[in-house]
Structure formats: structure tokens, C-alpha cells
Coordinates of C-alpha atoms in Angstrom, one line a residue:
Chain A
M1 CA -10.1 18.0 30.7
V2 CA -7.7 15.6 29.1
K3 CA -4.1 16.3 29.6
Y4 CA -2.1 16.2 26.3
T5 CA 1.2 14.8 27.3
M6 CA 3.0 14.8 23.9
F7 CA 0.6 16.2 21.4
D8 CA -1.3 19.4 21.1
P9 CA -4.1 19.1 18.4
Q10 CA -4.7 22.9 18.5
A11 CA -1.4 23.3 16.6
Y12 CA -2.8 21.2 13.7
I13 CA -6.5 22.0 13.5
Q14 CA -5.8 25.0 11.3
D15 CA -4.3 22.7 8.7
F16 CA -7.7 21.3 7.9
P17 CA -9.7 23.9 6.1
I18 CA -13.0 21.9 6.2
L19 CA -13.0 22.2 10.0
Q20 CA -13.5 26.0 9.6
R21 CA -16.9 25.6 7.9
K22 CA -20.2 25.9 9.7
I23 CA -22.9 23.3 9.8
H24 CA -26.7 24.0 9.8
G25 CA -26.2 27.7 9.9
D26 CA -23.6 28.7 12.5
K27 CA -22.8 25.4 14.2
R28 CA -19.1 24.5 14.6
L29 CA -18.4 21.2 12.7
I30 CA -17.5 18.5 15.1
Y31 CA -16.4 15.7 12.8
L32 CA -16.4 12.3 14.6
D33 CA -16.8 10.1 11.5
N34 CA -13.2 9.5 10.8
A35 CA -13.4 5.7 10.6
A36 CA -15.5 6.3 7.5
T37 CA -13.2 8.8 6.0
S38 CA -10.8 11.4 7.5
Q39 CA -10.5 15.1 6.5
K40 CA -7.5 16.3 4.5
P41 CA -4.9 18.8 5.6
Q42 CA -4.0 21.7 3.4
Q43 CA -0.6 20.1 2.7
V44 CA -2.3 17.2 1.0
L45 CA -4.6 19.4 -1.0
D46 CA -1.7 21.7 -2.0
T47 CA 0.3 18.7 -3.2
I48 CA -2.5 17.5 -5.5
T49 CA -3.2 21.0 -6.8
E50 CA 0.5 21.6 -7.4
Y51 CA 0.8 18.4 -9.4
Y52 CA -2.0 19.4 -11.7
T53 CA -1.0 23.0 -12.0
Q54 CA 2.7 22.4 -12.5
H55 CA 3.7 18.9 -13.4
N56 CA 0.8 17.0 -15.0
A57 CA 2.0 14.6 -17.7
N58 CA 1.8 10.9 -18.1
V59 CA 4.6 8.9 -16.5
H60 CA 7.5 7.1 -18.3
R61 CA 8.5 7.4 -21.9
G62 CA 7.4 11.0 -22.2
I63 CA 10.7 12.4 -23.3
H64 CA 10.0 15.9 -22.1
Q65 CA 10.5 17.8 -18.9
L66 CA 6.9 17.4 -17.5
G67 CA 7.1 13.7 -18.3
D68 CA 10.3 13.5 -16.3
E69 CA 8.9 15.5 -13.4
S70 CA 5.8 13.4 -13.2
T71 CA 7.8 10.2 -13.3
K72 CA 10.0 11.4 -10.5
I73 CA 6.9 12.4 -8.4
F74 CA 5.3 9.1 -9.1
H75 CA 8.3 7.1 -7.9
A76 CA 9.1 9.4 -5.0
A77 CA 5.5 9.1 -3.8
R78 CA 5.5 5.3 -4.1
K79 CA 8.8 5.2 -2.1
T80 CA 7.5 7.5 0.6
I81 CA 4.3 5.5 1.1
A82 CA 6.0 2.1 1.1
T83 CA 8.6 3.4 3.6
F84 CA 5.9 4.7 5.8
F85 CA 4.5 1.1 6.0
G86 CA 8.0 -0.4 6.6
T87 CA 8.5 -1.8 3.2
D88 CA 9.7 -0.8 -0.3
P89 CA 8.0 -0.1 -3.7
Q90 CA 8.7 -3.6 -4.9
E91 CA 6.1 -4.9 -2.5
F92 CA 3.5 -2.2 -3.0
V93 CA 0.6 -2.6 -5.5
V94 CA -1.5 0.5 -5.8
V95 CA -5.3 -0.1 -5.7
R96 CA -8.3 2.1 -5.2
N97 CA -9.0 1.1 -1.6
T98 CA -8.9 -1.7 0.9
T99 CA -11.9 -3.4 -0.7
E100 CA -10.2 -3.6 -4.1
A101 CA -7.0 -4.8 -2.5
I102 CA -8.8 -7.8 -0.9
N103 CA -10.7 -8.5 -4.1
Q104 CA -7.4 -8.5 -5.9
V105 CA -5.9 -11.1 -3.6
A106 CA -9.0 -13.2 -3.9
Y107 CA -8.9 -13.0 -7.8
T108 CA -5.2 -13.6 -8.2
W109 CA -3.7 -15.5 -5.3
G110 CA -7.1 -17.1 -4.4
E111 CA -7.9 -18.2 -7.9
E112 CA -4.4 -19.7 -8.4
Y113 CA -3.7 -21.4 -5.1
L114 CA -7.1 -22.4 -3.6
T115 CA -8.7 -25.7 -4.4
A116 CA -11.9 -27.5 -3.4
G117 CA -12.0 -28.4 0.3
D118 CA -9.5 -25.7 1.3
V119 CA -10.4 -23.4 4.2
I120 CA -10.3 -19.6 4.5
L121 CA -10.5 -18.4 8.1
I122 CA -11.8 -15.0 9.0
S123 CA -13.5 -13.5 12.1
E124 CA -17.0 -12.4 13.0
M125 CA -15.8 -8.8 13.4
E126 CA -14.7 -8.4 9.8
H127 CA -15.9 -5.6 7.6
H128 CA -18.0 -6.8 4.6
S129 CA -14.9 -6.1 2.4
N130 CA -13.1 -8.9 4.3
I131 CA -16.1 -11.3 4.1
V132 CA -17.8 -11.0 0.8
P133 CA -14.8 -11.5 -1.5
W134 CA -13.9 -14.7 0.4
Q135 CA -17.5 -15.9 0.4
E136 CA -17.5 -15.5 -3.4
L137 CA -14.1 -17.1 -3.8
A138 CA -15.2 -20.1 -1.6
H139 CA -18.3 -20.5 -3.8
R140 CA -16.3 -20.5 -6.9
K141 CA -13.7 -22.9 -5.5
H142 CA -16.0 -25.1 -3.4
A143 CA -13.8 -24.1 -0.5
Q144 CA -15.0 -23.5 3.1
L145 CA -15.2 -20.1 4.8
A146 CA -14.8 -20.5 8.6
Y147 CA -15.1 -17.9 11.4
L148 CA -13.3 -17.1 14.6
D149 CA -15.8 -16.1 17.3
V150 CA -15.9 -12.6 18.9
D151 CA -16.7 -12.7 22.6
Q152 CA -19.0 -10.4 24.6
M153 CA -16.1 -8.1 25.2
G154 CA -15.4 -7.8 21.5
R155 CA -12.2 -9.9 21.5
L156 CA -11.0 -12.9 19.5
S157 CA -9.8 -16.0 21.2
L158 CA -6.3 -17.2 20.5
D159 CA -7.1 -20.6 22.0
Q160 CA -9.9 -21.0 19.4
L161 CA -7.4 -20.0 16.7
R162 CA -5.1 -22.8 17.8
I163 CA -7.9 -25.3 17.8
Q164 CA -9.0 -24.2 14.3
I165 CA -5.5 -24.5 13.0
K166 CA -5.3 -28.0 14.3
T167 CA -8.8 -28.9 13.0
Y168 CA -8.2 -27.7 9.5
G169 CA -4.5 -28.8 9.2
N170 CA -3.0 -28.3 5.8
K171 CA -6.4 -27.4 4.3
L172 CA -6.1 -24.0 6.0
K173 CA -4.8 -21.8 3.2
L174 CA -5.6 -18.3 4.4
V175 CA -6.3 -16.4 7.6
A176 CA -7.7 -12.9 6.9
L177 CA -8.2 -10.7 9.9
T178 CA -8.7 -7.0 10.6
H179 CA -6.0 -5.2 12.6
V180 CA -8.5 -2.9 14.2
S181 CA -12.3 -3.4 14.1
N182 CA -14.1 -0.6 12.3
A183 CA -17.3 -1.4 14.2
I184 CA -16.2 -1.9 17.8
G185 CA -12.7 -0.6 17.8
T186 CA -11.0 -3.8 18.9
L187 CA -7.2 -3.8 18.5
N188 CA -6.4 -7.4 17.5
P189 CA -3.1 -8.9 18.6
I190 CA -1.8 -9.5 15.1
K191 CA 1.7 -10.2 16.1
E192 CA 0.6 -13.1 18.4
V193 CA -1.8 -14.3 15.8
V194 CA 0.9 -14.5 13.2
E195 CA 3.3 -16.2 15.6
I196 CA 0.7 -18.9 16.3
I197 CA -0.1 -19.4 12.6
H198 CA 3.6 -19.6 11.6
A199 CA 4.4 -22.0 14.4
D200 CA 1.5 -24.4 13.8
S201 CA 0.7 -23.9 10.2
P202 CA 3.7 -22.3 8.3
E203 CA 2.1 -22.8 4.9
T204 CA -1.0 -20.7 5.7
Q205 CA -1.0 -17.2 4.3
V206 CA -2.0 -14.3 6.4
L207 CA -3.9 -11.2 5.2
V208 CA -4.4 -8.2 7.5
D209 CA -7.0 -5.5 6.8
G210 CA -5.2 -2.4 8.0
A211 CA -7.9 0.1 7.0
Q212 CA -8.6 1.3 10.5
A213 CA -5.1 0.6 11.9
A214 CA -3.1 2.7 9.4
P215 CA -4.6 6.0 10.5
H216 CA -3.6 5.5 14.1
L217 CA -0.8 3.0 14.5
A218 CA 2.8 2.7 13.3
I219 CA 2.7 -0.2 10.7
D220 CA 5.8 -2.1 10.0
F221 CA 4.9 -4.6 7.2
H222 CA 8.1 -6.6 7.6
R223 CA 8.0 -6.7 11.4
L224 CA 4.3 -7.8 11.3
N225 CA 5.5 -10.7 9.2
V226 CA 2.2 -11.0 7.3
D227 CA 1.8 -12.0 3.6
F228 CA -0.7 -9.3 2.7
Y229 CA -1.5 -6.0 4.3
V230 CA -4.1 -3.7 2.9
V231 CA -4.9 -0.1 3.5
S232 CA -6.9 2.9 2.2
A233 CA -5.4 6.4 1.8
H234 CA -8.6 8.3 2.5
K235 CA -8.8 7.1 6.1
M236 CA -5.3 8.4 6.9
L237 CA -5.7 12.0 5.7
G238 CA -5.0 11.1 2.0
P239 CA -7.2 11.4 -1.0
M240 CA -10.1 9.0 -1.9
G241 CA -9.6 6.4 -4.6
M242 CA -6.1 5.4 -3.4
G243 CA -5.2 2.2 -1.6
G244 CA -2.3 -0.1 -0.9
L245 CA -1.9 -3.8 -1.3
F246 CA 1.4 -4.8 0.3
I247 CA 2.6 -8.2 -0.6
R248 CA 5.6 -10.2 0.5
R249 CA 8.1 -10.0 -2.4
D250 CA 8.6 -13.7 -3.0
L251 CA 4.9 -14.2 -3.0
L252 CA 4.3 -11.3 -5.4
K253 CA 6.9 -12.6 -7.7
K254 CA 4.9 -15.8 -8.1
M255 CA 1.6 -14.1 -8.5
K256 CA -0.1 -13.4 -11.8
P257 CA -0.9 -9.8 -12.5
F258 CA -4.6 -8.9 -11.9
L259 CA -4.9 -6.2 -14.5
F260 CA -3.3 -6.4 -18.0
G261 CA -2.6 -3.7 -20.5
G262 CA -0.3 -0.8 -20.9
G263 CA 2.8 -0.3 -18.8
M264 CA 3.0 -3.7 -17.3
I265 CA 4.4 -5.6 -20.3
N266 CA 7.8 -6.6 -21.5
E267 CA 6.9 -7.5 -25.1
V268 CA 3.6 -7.9 -26.9
T269 CA 3.1 -9.9 -30.1
K270 CA -0.2 -10.7 -31.8
E271 CA -0.3 -14.0 -30.0
K272 CA 1.1 -13.5 -26.6
T273 CA 2.7 -11.2 -24.1
T274 CA 5.6 -11.3 -21.6
F275 CA 5.2 -9.2 -18.5
A276 CA 7.7 -6.6 -17.1
E277 CA 10.2 -8.2 -14.8
D278 CA 10.2 -5.2 -12.5
L279 CA 7.4 -5.9 -9.9
E280 CA 6.4 -2.2 -9.7
E281 CA 5.8 -2.2 -13.5
R282 CA 4.2 -5.6 -13.7
F283 CA 1.5 -4.7 -11.2
T284 CA 0.8 -1.2 -12.5
A285 CA -1.4 -1.5 -15.6
G286 CA -2.6 1.7 -17.2
T287 CA -2.0 5.3 -16.3
P288 CA -1.5 5.6 -12.5
D289 CA -3.1 8.3 -10.4
V290 CA 0.1 10.3 -9.9
A291 CA -1.7 13.2 -8.2
G292 CA -3.5 10.9 -5.8
L293 CA -0.2 9.1 -5.0
A294 CA 1.5 12.4 -4.4
G295 CA -1.3 13.4 -2.1
W296 CA -1.2 10.2 -0.2
A297 CA 2.6 10.5 0.2
A298 CA 2.0 14.1 1.6
A299 CA -0.4 12.6 4.1
C300 CA 2.2 10.0 5.1
E301 CA 4.8 12.8 5.6
Y302 CA 2.3 14.8 7.6
L303 CA 1.6 11.9 9.9
G304 CA 5.2 10.9 10.0
K305 CA 6.2 14.4 11.2
M306 CA 4.2 14.0 14.4
G307 CA 5.1 10.3 14.7
M308 CA 2.6 7.5 14.7
H309 CA 3.5 6.5 18.3
T310 CA 2.7 10.0 19.5
L311 CA -0.6 9.9 17.6
Q312 CA -1.5 6.5 18.9
E313 CA -0.9 7.8 22.4
Y314 CA -3.1 10.8 21.7
D315 CA -5.8 8.6 20.2
Q316 CA -5.8 6.6 23.5
T317 CA -6.5 9.7 25.5
L318 CA -9.5 10.5 23.2
V319 CA -10.8 6.9 23.4
E320 CA -10.4 6.9 27.2
H321 CA -12.2 10.2 27.6
A322 CA -15.1 9.0 25.3
L323 CA -15.5 5.8 27.3
R324 CA -15.5 7.6 30.6
R325 CA -18.0 10.3 29.5
L326 CA -20.3 7.9 27.7
R327 CA -20.6 5.9 30.9
E328 CA -22.2 8.9 32.6
I329 CA -25.4 8.4 30.5
P330 CA -27.4 5.5 31.8
Q331 CA -29.2 4.9 28.5
I332 CA -26.0 4.2 26.7
K333 CA -24.5 0.7 26.3
I334 CA -20.9 0.7 24.9
V335 CA -20.2 -2.1 22.5
G336 CA -16.7 -3.6 22.2
P337 CA -13.8 -3.5 24.6
L338 CA -14.3 -1.3 27.7
S339 CA -10.6 -0.7 28.2
A340 CA -9.0 2.0 26.0
T341 CA -5.8 0.0 25.7
Q342 CA -7.7 -2.7 23.7
R343 CA -9.2 -0.2 21.4
V344 CA -8.1 2.1 18.6
G345 CA -9.8 5.1 17.0
S346 CA -13.5 4.8 17.9
V347 CA -16.2 4.1 20.4
A348 CA -19.6 2.7 19.3
F349 CA -22.7 2.4 21.4
L350 CA -26.4 1.7 21.6
Y351 CA -28.9 4.2 23.0
K352 CA -31.7 2.4 24.9
G353 CA -35.0 2.9 23.2
V354 CA -33.8 5.2 20.4
H355 CA -32.7 4.0 17.0
A356 CA -29.1 4.8 16.0
H357 CA -30.3 6.8 13.0
D358 CA -32.4 9.0 15.2
V359 CA -29.5 9.5 17.5
G360 CA -27.3 10.4 14.5
Q361 CA -29.9 12.9 13.2
I362 CA -30.2 14.7 16.5
L363 CA -26.4 14.9 16.8
D364 CA -26.2 16.3 13.3
S365 CA -28.6 19.1 14.2
E366 CA -25.9 20.1 16.7
G367 CA -23.1 20.0 14.0
I368 CA -21.8 16.6 15.3
A369 CA -21.0 14.1 12.5
V370 CA -21.1 10.4 13.6
R371 CA -22.1 7.3 11.8
S372 CA -25.1 5.1 12.5
G373 CA -25.9 1.7 11.2
H374 CA -24.3 -1.7 11.0
H375 CA -20.9 -0.2 9.8
C376 CA -20.6 -3.0 7.1
T377 CA -20.4 -5.6 9.9
M378 CA -23.8 -7.3 9.6
P379 CA -22.8 -10.7 10.9
L380 CA -21.4 -9.1 14.0
H381 CA -24.5 -7.0 14.6
T382 CA -26.7 -10.0 14.0
K383 CA -24.8 -12.1 16.4
F384 CA -25.2 -9.6 19.3
E385 CA -28.7 -8.6 18.1
W386 CA -27.7 -5.0 17.7
Q387 CA -30.1 -3.4 15.2
A388 CA -27.8 -0.5 14.6
T389 CA -25.0 1.2 16.6
V390 CA -23.8 4.8 16.8
R391 CA -20.1 5.2 16.2
A392 CA -17.9 8.2 17.1
S393 CA -14.4 7.9 15.6
F394 CA -11.4 10.1 16.0
Q395 CA -8.5 11.8 14.3
L396 CA -5.6 13.9 15.4
Y397 CA -7.7 17.1 15.0
N398 CA -10.4 16.0 17.5
T399 CA -10.2 17.2 21.1
S400 CA -11.7 16.3 24.4
E401 CA -14.1 19.2 23.8
D402 CA -15.4 17.5 20.7
I403 CA -16.3 14.5 22.9
D404 CA -17.8 16.7 25.5
A405 CA -20.0 18.2 22.8
L406 CA -21.0 14.7 21.7
I407 CA -22.2 14.1 25.3
E408 CA -24.1 17.3 25.3
G409 CA -25.7 16.3 22.0
L410 CA -26.7 12.9 23.5
K411 CA -28.4 14.8 26.3
K412 CA -30.6 16.5 23.6
V413 CA -31.6 12.9 22.5
Q414 CA -32.7 12.4 26.1
K415 CA -34.8 15.6 25.9
V416 CA -36.4 14.9 22.5
F417 CA -37.3 11.2 23.2
G418 CA -38.0 11.8 26.9
Q419 CA -35.8 8.8 27.8
Chain B
M1 CA 19.6 18.6 -21.2
S2 CA 19.9 20.7 -24.4
D3 CA 23.5 19.5 -24.6
L4 CA 22.4 15.8 -24.5
Y5 CA 23.3 15.2 -28.1
H6 CA 26.8 16.6 -27.8
E7 CA 29.8 15.4 -29.8
V8 CA 30.7 12.3 -27.8
I9 CA 27.3 10.8 -28.0
L10 CA 26.7 11.6 -31.7
E11 CA 30.2 10.3 -32.5
E12 CA 29.7 7.0 -30.6
F13 CA 26.3 6.6 -32.2
K14 CA 27.5 7.2 -35.7
H15 CA 30.7 5.3 -35.4
P16 CA 30.1 2.7 -32.6
Q17 CA 33.1 0.9 -31.2
N18 CA 33.3 -2.9 -31.3
Y19 CA 30.3 -3.1 -33.6
G20 CA 29.8 -6.5 -35.2
S21 CA 29.6 -10.1 -34.2
I22 CA 31.9 -12.9 -33.2
A23 CA 31.3 -16.2 -35.1
D24 CA 32.7 -18.5 -32.4
A25 CA 31.5 -16.4 -29.4
D26 CA 31.5 -18.2 -26.0
L27 CA 28.5 -16.2 -24.8
I28 CA 25.7 -14.3 -26.6
L29 CA 23.6 -11.9 -24.6
R30 CA 20.4 -10.2 -25.8
E31 CA 18.4 -7.5 -24.3
R32 CA 15.5 -5.5 -25.5
N33 CA 13.7 -2.5 -24.1
S34 CA 10.3 -3.2 -25.7
S35 CA 8.7 0.0 -24.6
C36 CA 10.9 2.0 -26.9
G37 CA 12.3 -0.7 -29.2
D38 CA 16.0 -0.5 -28.2
E39 CA 17.8 -3.7 -28.6
V40 CA 21.3 -5.1 -28.3
T41 CA 23.0 -8.4 -29.0
I42 CA 26.4 -8.9 -27.3
Y43 CA 29.0 -11.4 -28.4
L44 CA 31.7 -12.4 -25.9
K45 CA 34.9 -14.4 -25.7
V46 CA 35.7 -15.3 -22.1
C47 CA 38.3 -17.2 -20.1
D48 CA 38.3 -18.4 -16.6
E49 CA 40.0 -16.2 -14.0
N50 CA 39.7 -17.3 -10.4
G51 CA 36.3 -18.8 -11.1
Q52 CA 35.1 -15.7 -12.8
Q53 CA 34.5 -15.0 -16.5
K54 CA 37.1 -12.6 -17.7
I55 CA 36.0 -11.0 -21.0
T56 CA 38.8 -11.2 -23.6
D57 CA 36.8 -9.9 -26.6
I58 CA 33.5 -8.2 -27.1
K59 CA 31.4 -7.3 -30.2
W60 CA 27.9 -6.1 -30.3
E61 CA 25.1 -5.3 -32.7
G62 CA 21.9 -3.3 -32.0
Q63 CA 19.5 -0.7 -32.9
G64 CA 17.7 2.0 -31.0
C65 CA 18.0 5.5 -29.8
A66 CA 21.3 7.4 -29.8
I67 CA 21.6 7.1 -26.0
S68 CA 21.3 3.3 -25.9
Q69 CA 23.6 2.7 -28.8
A70 CA 26.3 5.2 -27.7
A71 CA 26.1 3.9 -24.2
M72 CA 26.6 0.3 -25.5
S73 CA 29.6 1.5 -27.6
V74 CA 31.5 3.1 -24.7
L75 CA 30.5 0.2 -22.4
S76 CA 32.1 -2.3 -24.8
A77 CA 35.2 -0.2 -25.1
T78 CA 35.6 0.0 -21.3
I79 CA 35.0 -3.7 -20.9
K80 CA 37.6 -4.5 -23.4
Q81 CA 40.1 -2.0 -22.2
Q82 CA 39.9 -3.0 -18.5
G83 CA 39.4 -6.7 -19.2
M84 CA 36.4 -6.8 -17.0
T85 CA 34.7 -9.9 -15.7
T86 CA 31.0 -10.4 -16.6
Q87 CA 30.3 -10.2 -12.9
H88 CA 31.9 -6.8 -12.7
V89 CA 29.8 -5.5 -15.6
T90 CA 26.6 -6.4 -13.7
T91 CA 27.6 -4.1 -10.8
L92 CA 27.9 -1.0 -13.0
T93 CA 25.4 1.7 -12.2
Q94 CA 24.1 4.8 -14.0
S95 CA 26.8 7.2 -13.0
P96 CA 29.9 5.5 -14.5
I97 CA 28.1 5.1 -17.9
E98 CA 27.1 8.8 -17.7
E99 CA 30.7 9.7 -17.0
L100 CA 31.9 7.7 -20.0
L101 CA 29.4 9.6 -22.2
G102 CA 30.3 13.0 -20.6
L103 CA 26.8 13.5 -19.2
D104 CA 25.9 15.1 -15.8
E105 CA 22.7 13.4 -15.1
I106 CA 20.4 11.8 -17.6
S107 CA 16.6 12.4 -17.3
I108 CA 14.7 9.6 -15.5
G109 CA 12.9 8.6 -18.7
R110 CA 16.3 7.7 -20.4
I111 CA 17.9 5.6 -17.7
K112 CA 16.7 2.4 -19.2
C113 CA 18.3 3.4 -22.5
L114 CA 21.6 4.1 -20.8
L115 CA 21.7 0.8 -19.0
L116 CA 20.5 -1.5 -21.8
G117 CA 23.9 -3.1 -22.2
V118 CA 24.4 -3.6 -18.4
Q119 CA 20.9 -5.0 -18.2
A120 CA 21.9 -7.7 -20.7
F121 CA 24.7 -8.9 -18.4
K122 CA 22.4 -8.7 -15.3
K123 CA 19.7 -10.8 -17.0
A124 CA 22.3 -13.4 -18.1
L125 CA 23.6 -13.6 -14.6
Q126 CA 20.1 -14.0 -13.1
N127 CA 19.2 -16.7 -15.6
K128 CA 22.4 -18.5 -14.8
E129 CA 21.7 -18.3 -11.0
S130 CA 18.2 -19.5 -11.4
K131 CA 19.2 -22.6 -13.4

């Protein structure tokens, strides 16, 4: 049994209606696929329903009560979300998800500031969403895409980073790294990375993929001191189709809008257009998803009520418990860091002699939802010659009993495959 | 907000104060809220007062909704009455203008109309600073 020092998940499980449903007949749902997407609490669902049942109207310029209410909800939600991430609405561009956020940076900042021979530095542990947009941009611009190595323990080397910075000099325009690896759970030392880059290459921009960090860590955009930070709402109890691109204000001011059209203009003539001076407006083209934003804000409030530091601590206890119990099964090889303090949110592993999809299928028959595959990190899997891995990932509604159930499920794999 | 179009606003809208232009103006400010078509042109006579621009005379012309034009009217009267500096005008927020018009709180969709005149001063100051 894990001791919960600060946090009792039992008090919150009832907030998630989907956790009450049964799987394959009468099996309790044990949802361990949170790194793919989290479940949503009733508070988020109610907020979205209330918006559509009580307040639905387009924002701005609707000179009627519903229009005013919707506009207020829109701005309040943007403020809540931005504040949750340690910034303000003037540095917050709403996108559909992390992938779209990174593409937007590539298509706007990248198109404008990158030239032939420049270097974009990423790591071998990046999700495809933080690889492919840069590959494409590098092709278009005849720039170079370089990689930081990941070692056997799933870590980046800061010494190698220093060497790369020296090697590429002023050609190094962007370093784009994940805060937490979606595949192997590694927590990267972003603060140290940023300090090294700022000290040795102050002109280099830093983008951090926060998709897996935002659901578990307290994120302070200003304190991290990065240029771009990108997140998805659906991984942090919010709705799907909502994401955030946080951009340093002075940088955003210089950037061209990505989407053009209604709402983001100052004045339009037949020949040309001037754009809204207000950054929130300039980077919001078209009707925003007000209900989605309100739902995401409700998720931020829900998480904020418990405190991200408390939740991070709780996540550590789950990760630690999973690491310890998985080691009891000799056929299992854990991938990524073996210390819980170097990990956030998940544990992935290989099962000797059994393909990850078969492991996943057998676990599913027990009501246990995990993810099997390359987790959108093919270069990492190729490097270590992992065909596919099984990943169990956690949220605040998971308990040590869920992990114990996973272990029991893995014993069934043993039984079925006889190994 | 049913009392939005009360006497003060309608009176200011129909008979705006300081309406017109100044041929030898020291400063001419323009602001336009394109999304609803409100616009205003402000003519100023100014003199130096401790390094700040004290407004000695103001006239304005414009067109747009009753709120934007009535707000500009009372703003111009206050500026003139108090002999405000241009810097002072840029610090004015929503509530003093609401007070001048006898409003409790204007709806969120009309704030830009209310602050059209103030925005003209803000933009002029920004342009000056960026030069």
C-alpha cells in the first residue's frame, strides 16, 4: 500500500463519471492511458453544458445580453488559463493542440526568421509533433535539423548541449525540447537547459513541449524563461480540440499572424488589411471555441484547487509504486529512468517474448487501458531497437490499487503466453 | 441596461460639446474602431507645462454610435474644464467616463465605444514614444 501524505484520490474519483462505467461486461475500468488523453471531471462537463444551454452566442460586437455573457466567459477563461501557466492573455494564442502550436511556430516564426544553413536542435526523445514540423521547415529552408542524444537511462546530456551550442554558434536558431517525455517519462531539466542556452547563445530561441508536463507539474511560463511553451487541454482534464501556444510578448509582437480573417483585423480595404493592435485579437482569427475554453479553464481551476505541487507529489508515489511492482516480474524490462524523481506521469516497459499489442489486448480483457506501440517516438524506439513498448500513465484519479491490478493483469500475460 | 439611452447620453449625442475643428491646431489625433465604424478626429491647442503638453483648447469631429460620440463629447468638456495634459488623458479608464455619462457599468461589448477618444490619445503617445 502506498501512503498518501497530502492527497487522497478517493475524494475525487467520483468527479469522473466515466470511471463508473464497466468494461467488457462487469469489469471495473482501470484507466492507465492518461498520457494519451485524460478523463474529464463533472465540473468541466457541466461548464461546457452550461455554456451551450445558457450563454451560447458569438463573442464581441453582439450587442445583446448573451453576446455580453459569452464575451465575458471567453475573456475570463483565457485569463484563468494564462494565469494557471504563469502568464497573461497577451501571451496566449489558442490552438487546437500541441501539434498545431508547434506547426504554428514553424510556419510563422520559422518561415520568417530561419534561413539556409541555420540549425534547429531537438532531442531523440521528441514526440513526432516536435520532430516532423521541424523536418519539414528544415527542408523548406535548407536548414539543418540536429539531435541531442538520449542515453541508456533515458536522459539528455547537458555537456553535449554545451558542445552543440559551441559547434553551431550563431547558426543555432532554435532549441525545441520536450519538458517530459511521453514515451519514457523522463523529466528534462528545462531550467538548466535554458540557463545554458541563454549564457552561451542568447539569440537562440527555446521552445518547450509541455504536453506531458502540464497535467502533472506547476508550470510558470515566465520563470521557465522560454520563448515558446506549448500544451494540450485534453491531457490535463480539459476538452479535446483545445491547446495553448504561450509566446514571450516581445516576440509575439514581432510575429506575423498565422491565420487571417475575421476578428483579427483593424481595418480592411479591397487592397490591404491592417491587423488588430491588441495581441489577443490579432492572434484570434474566426470564432473562438468559447465552450472549450471555458471547459479548459474549469479544468485549470479543478487542478489548481488541489495544487499542482501536491499532485506532482502524488504522481511521484504512483510512479514509484509502479516501478517497484513492475520489477517483481522478471520478463519485464522498464524503459527510461529507473528513479521516480527523474520521471513524471508514466512508466513504459517491454515484456520479453510478447509483443506490446498482445500485452495491451490481454490487459484490456481485464478492464485495464494502457497504450502499446511506439508512442509517436519512432526515432527513439529505433535507436534502442524497441519494436513497441507498453505504457501505463497516470492521473490524480489513479490509485496504487490500479497499479496492483496492472501487475495482476501482467500475470495473466504470463499464463496465456506461458512465459 | 434599458436606461442606457437616458437623457445625458442622448443630449450629448444630439448636441455634442466642442464639436468642430481648429484650423491652426498643434496636434490632430485620429482613432477609428473599424469593427463598428466609430471614428473621431481630435484637434488640440497645447502649451508646455513642466515638460508636459497642457491642453488649452479642444475640438473634435466624428461619427459613430451614440455611446462613442456622447463619450467623446463629455471627455472633451472635462479636458477643457480641467486643463488636462495629454498624458493625463491617456490614464483615464472606463469608470470616470461612465461617471461623466451617468452610467453604472457599460456592457463589455461597448467598452471600446466608450474609450474611443481616450484611445486616440493613447495611440498618439505610443507613436511618439516609438519614434
